[in-house]
Tab-separated table of N, CA and C in Angstrom:
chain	number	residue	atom	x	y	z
A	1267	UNK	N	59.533	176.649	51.049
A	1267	UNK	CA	58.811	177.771	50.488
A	1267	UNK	C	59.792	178.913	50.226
A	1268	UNK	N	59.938	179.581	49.094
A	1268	UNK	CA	60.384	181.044	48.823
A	1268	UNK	C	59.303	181.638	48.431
A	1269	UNK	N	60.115	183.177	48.610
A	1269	UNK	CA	58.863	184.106	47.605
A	1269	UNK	C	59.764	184.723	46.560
A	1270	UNK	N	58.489	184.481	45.544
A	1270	UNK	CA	59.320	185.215	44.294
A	1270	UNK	C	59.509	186.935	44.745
A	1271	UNK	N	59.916	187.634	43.507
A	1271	UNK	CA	60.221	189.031	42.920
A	1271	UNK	C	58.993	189.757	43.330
A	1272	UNK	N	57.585	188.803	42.986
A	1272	UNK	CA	56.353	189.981	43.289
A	1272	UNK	C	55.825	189.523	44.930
A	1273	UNK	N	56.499	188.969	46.147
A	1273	UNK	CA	56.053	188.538	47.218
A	1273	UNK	C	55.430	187.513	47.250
A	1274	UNK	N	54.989	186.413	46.160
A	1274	UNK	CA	54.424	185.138	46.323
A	1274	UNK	C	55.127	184.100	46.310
A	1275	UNK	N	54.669	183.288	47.187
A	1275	UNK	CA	54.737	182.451	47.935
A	1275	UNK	C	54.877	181.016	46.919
A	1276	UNK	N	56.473	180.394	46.734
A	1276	UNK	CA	56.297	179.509	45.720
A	1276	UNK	C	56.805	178.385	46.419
A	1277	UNK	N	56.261	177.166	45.887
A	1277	UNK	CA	57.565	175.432	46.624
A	1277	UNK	C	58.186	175.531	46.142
A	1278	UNK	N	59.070	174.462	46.675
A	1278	UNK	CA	60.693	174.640	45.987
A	1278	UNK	C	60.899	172.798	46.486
A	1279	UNK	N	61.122	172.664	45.132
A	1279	UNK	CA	62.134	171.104	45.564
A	1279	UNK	C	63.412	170.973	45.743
A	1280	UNK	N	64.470	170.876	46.134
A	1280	UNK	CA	65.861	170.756	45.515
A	1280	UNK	C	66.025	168.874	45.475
A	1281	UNK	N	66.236	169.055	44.518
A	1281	UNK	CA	66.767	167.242	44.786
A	1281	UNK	C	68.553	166.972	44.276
A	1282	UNK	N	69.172	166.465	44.720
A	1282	UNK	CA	70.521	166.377	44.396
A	1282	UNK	C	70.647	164.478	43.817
A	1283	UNK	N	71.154	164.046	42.339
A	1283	UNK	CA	71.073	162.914	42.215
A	1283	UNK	C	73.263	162.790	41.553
A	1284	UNK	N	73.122	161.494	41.218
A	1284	UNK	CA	74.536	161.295	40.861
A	1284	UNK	C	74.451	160.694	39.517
A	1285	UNK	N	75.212	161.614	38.996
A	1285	UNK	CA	75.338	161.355	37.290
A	1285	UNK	C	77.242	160.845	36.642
A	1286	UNK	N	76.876	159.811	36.429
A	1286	UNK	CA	78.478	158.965	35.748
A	1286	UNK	C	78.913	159.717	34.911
A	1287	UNK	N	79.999	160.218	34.508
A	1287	UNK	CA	81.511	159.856	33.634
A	1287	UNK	C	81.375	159.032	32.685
A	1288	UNK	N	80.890	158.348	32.138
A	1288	UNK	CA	81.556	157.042	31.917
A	1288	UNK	C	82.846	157.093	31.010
A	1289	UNK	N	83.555	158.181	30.785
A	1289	UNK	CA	85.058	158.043	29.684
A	1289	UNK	C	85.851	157.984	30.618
A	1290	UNK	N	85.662	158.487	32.175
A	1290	UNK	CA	86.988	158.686	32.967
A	1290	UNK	C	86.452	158.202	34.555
A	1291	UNK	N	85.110	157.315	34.378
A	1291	UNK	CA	85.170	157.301	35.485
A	1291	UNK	C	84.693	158.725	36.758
A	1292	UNK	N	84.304	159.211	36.337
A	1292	UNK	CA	84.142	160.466	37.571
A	1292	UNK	C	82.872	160.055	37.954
A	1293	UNK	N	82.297	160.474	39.150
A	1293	UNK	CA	80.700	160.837	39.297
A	1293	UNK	C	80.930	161.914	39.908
A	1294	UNK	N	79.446	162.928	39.271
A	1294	UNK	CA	79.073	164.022	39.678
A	1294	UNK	C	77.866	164.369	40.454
A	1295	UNK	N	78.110	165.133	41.153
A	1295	UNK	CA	76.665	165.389	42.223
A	1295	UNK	C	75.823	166.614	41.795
A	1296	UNK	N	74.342	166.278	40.765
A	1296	UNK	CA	73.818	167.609	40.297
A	1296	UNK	C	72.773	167.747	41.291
A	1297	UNK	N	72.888	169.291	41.147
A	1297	UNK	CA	71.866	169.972	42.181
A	1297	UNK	C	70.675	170.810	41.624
A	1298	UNK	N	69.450	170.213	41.640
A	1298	UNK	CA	68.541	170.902	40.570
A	1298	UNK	C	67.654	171.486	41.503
A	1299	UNK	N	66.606	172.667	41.161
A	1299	UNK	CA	66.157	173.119	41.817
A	1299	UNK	C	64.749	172.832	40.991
A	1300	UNK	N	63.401	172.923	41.587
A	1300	UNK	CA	62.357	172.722	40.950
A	1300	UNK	C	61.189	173.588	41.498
A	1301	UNK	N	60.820	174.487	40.778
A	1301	UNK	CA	59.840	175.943	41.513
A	1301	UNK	C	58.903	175.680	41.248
A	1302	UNK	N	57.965	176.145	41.869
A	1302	UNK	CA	56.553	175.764	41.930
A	1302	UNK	C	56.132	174.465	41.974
A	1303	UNK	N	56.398	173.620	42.369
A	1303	UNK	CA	55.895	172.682	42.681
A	1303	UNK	C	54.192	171.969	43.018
A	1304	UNK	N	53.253	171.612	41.775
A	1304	UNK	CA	52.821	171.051	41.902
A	1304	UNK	C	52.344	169.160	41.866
A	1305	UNK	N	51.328	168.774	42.779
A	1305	UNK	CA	51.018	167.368	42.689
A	1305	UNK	C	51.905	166.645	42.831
A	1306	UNK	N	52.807	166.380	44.181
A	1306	UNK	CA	53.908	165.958	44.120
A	1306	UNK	C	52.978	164.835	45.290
A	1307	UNK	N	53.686	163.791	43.837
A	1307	UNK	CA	53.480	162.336	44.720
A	1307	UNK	C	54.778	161.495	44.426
A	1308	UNK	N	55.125	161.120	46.197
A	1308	UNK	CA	56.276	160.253	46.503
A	1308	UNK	C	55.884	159.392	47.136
A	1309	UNK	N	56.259	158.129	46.947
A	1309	UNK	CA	55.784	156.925	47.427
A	1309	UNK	C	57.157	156.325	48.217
A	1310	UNK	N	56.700	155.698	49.494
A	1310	UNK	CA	58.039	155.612	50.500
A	1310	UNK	C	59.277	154.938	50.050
A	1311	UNK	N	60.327	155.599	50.308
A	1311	UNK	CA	61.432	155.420	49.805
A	1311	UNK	C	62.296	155.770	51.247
A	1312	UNK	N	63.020	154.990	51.699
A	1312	UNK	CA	64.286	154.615	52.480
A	1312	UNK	C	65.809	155.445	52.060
A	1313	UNK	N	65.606	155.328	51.066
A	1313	UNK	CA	67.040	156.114	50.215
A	1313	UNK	C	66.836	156.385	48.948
A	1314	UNK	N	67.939	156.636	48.418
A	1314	UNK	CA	67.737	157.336	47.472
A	1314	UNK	C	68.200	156.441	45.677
A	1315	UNK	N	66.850	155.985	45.751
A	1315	UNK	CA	67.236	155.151	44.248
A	1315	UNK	C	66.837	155.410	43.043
A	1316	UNK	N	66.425	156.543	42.371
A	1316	UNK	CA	66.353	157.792	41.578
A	1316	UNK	C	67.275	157.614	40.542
A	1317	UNK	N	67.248	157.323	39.572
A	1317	UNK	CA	68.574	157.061	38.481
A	1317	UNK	C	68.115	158.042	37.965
A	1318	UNK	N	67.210	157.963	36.924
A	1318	UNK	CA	67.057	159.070	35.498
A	1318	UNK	C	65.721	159.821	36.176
A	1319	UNK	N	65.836	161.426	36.099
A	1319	UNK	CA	64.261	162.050	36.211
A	1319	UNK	C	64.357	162.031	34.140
A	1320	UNK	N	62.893	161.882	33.780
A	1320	UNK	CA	62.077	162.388	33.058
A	1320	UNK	C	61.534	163.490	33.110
A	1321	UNK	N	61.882	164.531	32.119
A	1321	UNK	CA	61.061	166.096	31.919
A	1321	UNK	C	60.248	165.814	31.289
A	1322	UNK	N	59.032	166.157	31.011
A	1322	UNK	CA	58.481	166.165	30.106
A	1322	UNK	C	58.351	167.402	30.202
A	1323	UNK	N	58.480	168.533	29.017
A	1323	UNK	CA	57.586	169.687	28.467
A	1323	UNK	C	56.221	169.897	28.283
A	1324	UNK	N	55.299	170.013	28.950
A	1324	UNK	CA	53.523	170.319	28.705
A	1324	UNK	C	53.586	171.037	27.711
A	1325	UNK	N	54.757	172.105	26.890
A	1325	UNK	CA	54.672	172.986	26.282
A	1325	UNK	C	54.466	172.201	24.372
A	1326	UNK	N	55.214	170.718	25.084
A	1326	UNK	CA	55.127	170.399	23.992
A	1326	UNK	C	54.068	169.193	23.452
A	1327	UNK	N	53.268	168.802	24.326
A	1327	UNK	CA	53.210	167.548	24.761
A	1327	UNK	C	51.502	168.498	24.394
A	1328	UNK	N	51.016	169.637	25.371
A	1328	UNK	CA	49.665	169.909	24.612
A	1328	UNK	C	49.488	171.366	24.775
A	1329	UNK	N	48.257	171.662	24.087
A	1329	UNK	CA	48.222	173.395	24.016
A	1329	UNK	C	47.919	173.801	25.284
A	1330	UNK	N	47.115	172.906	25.603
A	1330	UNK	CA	45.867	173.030	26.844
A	1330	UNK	C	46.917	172.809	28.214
A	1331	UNK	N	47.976	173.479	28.539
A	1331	UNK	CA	48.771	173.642	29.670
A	1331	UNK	C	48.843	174.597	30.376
A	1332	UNK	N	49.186	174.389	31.926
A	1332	UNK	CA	49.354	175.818	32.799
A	1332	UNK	C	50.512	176.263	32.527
A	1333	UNK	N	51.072	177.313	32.963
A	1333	UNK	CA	52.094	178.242	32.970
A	1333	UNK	C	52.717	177.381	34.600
A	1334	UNK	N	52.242	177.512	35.276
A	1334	UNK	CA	52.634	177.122	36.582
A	1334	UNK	C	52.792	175.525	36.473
A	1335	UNK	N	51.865	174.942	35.757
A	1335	UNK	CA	52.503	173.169	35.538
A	1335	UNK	C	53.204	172.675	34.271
A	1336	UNK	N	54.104	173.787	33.914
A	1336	UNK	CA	54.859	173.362	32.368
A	1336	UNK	C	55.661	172.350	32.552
A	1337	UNK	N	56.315	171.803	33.514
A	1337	UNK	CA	56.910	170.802	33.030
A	1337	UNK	C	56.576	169.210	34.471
A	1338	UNK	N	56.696	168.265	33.917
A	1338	UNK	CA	55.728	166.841	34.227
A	1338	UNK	C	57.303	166.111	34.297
A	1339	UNK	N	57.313	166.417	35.657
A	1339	UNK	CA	58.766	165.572	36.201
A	1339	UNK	C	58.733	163.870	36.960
A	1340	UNK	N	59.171	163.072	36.580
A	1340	UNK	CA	59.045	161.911	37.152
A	1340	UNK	C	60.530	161.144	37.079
A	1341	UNK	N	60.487	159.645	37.348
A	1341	UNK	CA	61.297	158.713	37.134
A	1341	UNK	C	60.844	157.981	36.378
A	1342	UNK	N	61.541	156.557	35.926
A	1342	UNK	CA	60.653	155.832	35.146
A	1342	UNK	C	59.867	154.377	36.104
A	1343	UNK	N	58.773	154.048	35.324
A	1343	UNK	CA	58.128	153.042	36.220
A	1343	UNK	C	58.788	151.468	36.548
A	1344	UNK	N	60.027	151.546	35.789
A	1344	UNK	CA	60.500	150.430	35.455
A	1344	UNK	C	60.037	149.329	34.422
A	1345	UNK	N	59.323	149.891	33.694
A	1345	UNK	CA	59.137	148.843	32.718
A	1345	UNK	C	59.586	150.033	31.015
A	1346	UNK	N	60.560	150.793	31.292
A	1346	UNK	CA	61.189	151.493	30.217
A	1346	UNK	C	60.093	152.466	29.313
A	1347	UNK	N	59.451	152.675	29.488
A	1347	UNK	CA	58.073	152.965	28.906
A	1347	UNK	C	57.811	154.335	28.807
A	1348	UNK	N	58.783	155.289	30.092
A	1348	UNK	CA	58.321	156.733	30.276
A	1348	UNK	C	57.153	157.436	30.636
A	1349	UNK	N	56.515	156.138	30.802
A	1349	UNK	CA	55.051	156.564	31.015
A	1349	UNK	C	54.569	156.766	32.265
A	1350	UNK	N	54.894	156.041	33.100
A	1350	UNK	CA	54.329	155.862	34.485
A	1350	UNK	C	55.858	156.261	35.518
A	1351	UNK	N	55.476	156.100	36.834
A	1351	UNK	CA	56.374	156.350	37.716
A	1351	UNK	C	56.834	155.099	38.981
A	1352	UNK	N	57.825	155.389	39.690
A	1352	UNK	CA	58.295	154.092	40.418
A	1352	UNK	C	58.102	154.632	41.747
A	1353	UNK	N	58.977	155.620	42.002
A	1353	UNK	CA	59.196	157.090	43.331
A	1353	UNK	C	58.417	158.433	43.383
A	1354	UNK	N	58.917	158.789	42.222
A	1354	UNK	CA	58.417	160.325	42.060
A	1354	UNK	C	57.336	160.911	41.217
A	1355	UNK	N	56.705	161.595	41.160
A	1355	UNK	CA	56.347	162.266	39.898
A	1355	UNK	C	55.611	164.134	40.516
A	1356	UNK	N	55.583	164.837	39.896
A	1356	UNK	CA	55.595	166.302	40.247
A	1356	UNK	C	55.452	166.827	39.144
A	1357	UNK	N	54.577	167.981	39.048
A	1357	UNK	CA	54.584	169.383	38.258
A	1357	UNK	C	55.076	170.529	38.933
A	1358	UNK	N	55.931	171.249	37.922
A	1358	UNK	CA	56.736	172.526	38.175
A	1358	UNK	C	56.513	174.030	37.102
A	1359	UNK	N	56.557	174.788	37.301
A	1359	UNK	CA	56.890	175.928	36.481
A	1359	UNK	C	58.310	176.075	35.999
A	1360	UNK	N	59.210	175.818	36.641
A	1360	UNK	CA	60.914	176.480	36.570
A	1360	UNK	C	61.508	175.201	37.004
A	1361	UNK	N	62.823	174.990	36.326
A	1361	UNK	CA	63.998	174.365	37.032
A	1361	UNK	C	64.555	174.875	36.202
A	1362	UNK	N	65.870	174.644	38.056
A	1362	UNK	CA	67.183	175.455	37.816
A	1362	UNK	C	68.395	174.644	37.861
A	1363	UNK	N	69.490	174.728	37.386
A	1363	UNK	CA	70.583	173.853	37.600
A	1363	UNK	C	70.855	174.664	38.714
A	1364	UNK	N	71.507	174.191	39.902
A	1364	UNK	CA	72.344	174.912	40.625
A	1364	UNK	C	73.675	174.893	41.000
A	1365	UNK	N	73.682	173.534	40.751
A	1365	UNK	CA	75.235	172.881	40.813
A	1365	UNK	C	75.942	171.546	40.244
A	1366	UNK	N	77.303	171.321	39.893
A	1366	UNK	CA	77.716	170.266	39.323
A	1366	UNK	C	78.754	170.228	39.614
A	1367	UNK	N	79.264	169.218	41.004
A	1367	UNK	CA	80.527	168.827	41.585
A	1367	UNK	C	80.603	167.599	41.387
A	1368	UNK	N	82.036	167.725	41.959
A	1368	UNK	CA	82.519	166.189	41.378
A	1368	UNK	C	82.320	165.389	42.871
A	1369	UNK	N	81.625	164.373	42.846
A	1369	UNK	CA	81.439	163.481	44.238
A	1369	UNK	C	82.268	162.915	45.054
A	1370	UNK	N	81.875	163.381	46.094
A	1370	UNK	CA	83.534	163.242	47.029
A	1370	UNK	C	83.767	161.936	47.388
A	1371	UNK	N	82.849	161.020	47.007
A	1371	UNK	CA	83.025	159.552	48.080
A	1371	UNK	C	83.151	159.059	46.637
A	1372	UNK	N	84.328	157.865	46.379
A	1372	UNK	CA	84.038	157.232	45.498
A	1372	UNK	C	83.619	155.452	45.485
A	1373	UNK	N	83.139	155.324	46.846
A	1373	UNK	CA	83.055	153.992	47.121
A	1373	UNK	C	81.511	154.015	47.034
A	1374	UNK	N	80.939	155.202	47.099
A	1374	UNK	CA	79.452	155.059	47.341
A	1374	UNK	C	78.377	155.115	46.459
């Protein structure tokens, strides 16, 4: 939980995933932040097997959207489709980048 600028009370996700190089080989460790957090359904997971999140924009997707659920965050369901989910799926108001290092382990 943080509070915003006017004293309310917002969720906060941070999720950190690993994004390839592929010209040189690097991986990077991004650090995203996700505010307001609604309808967050995670289904049990052991570790962390999260490849691609999906944004979707509500802004674009229909008129009839909240301000507080603009964007429709998930993974994919595995059948390539974008439609459904495998791990994650969540509504947010805000995300933030927060960070982009280079990953210290390269065996992992």
């Amino acid at each position: 939980m943080e509070e915003n600028i006017f004293n309310e009370k917002l969720t906060v996700l941070n999720i950190d995933t690993k994004i390839a190089n592929t010209t040189n080989n690097q991986i990077f460790l991004e650090k995203l932040k996700f505010v307001n957090v609604r309808n967050l359904s995670l289904k049990e997971i052991n570790y962390s097997p999260i490849n691609n999140l999906i944004v979707e924009d509500m802004k674009d997707v229909s008129n009839d959207y909240s301000e507080d659920m603009r964007f429709h965050v998930h993974d994919d369901s595995g059948y390539g489709e974008k439609d459904g989910y495998k791990y994650i799926s969540f509504y947010c108001e805000n995300i933030e980048a927060i960070d982009l290092e280079e990953f210290p382990y390269s065996d992992f």
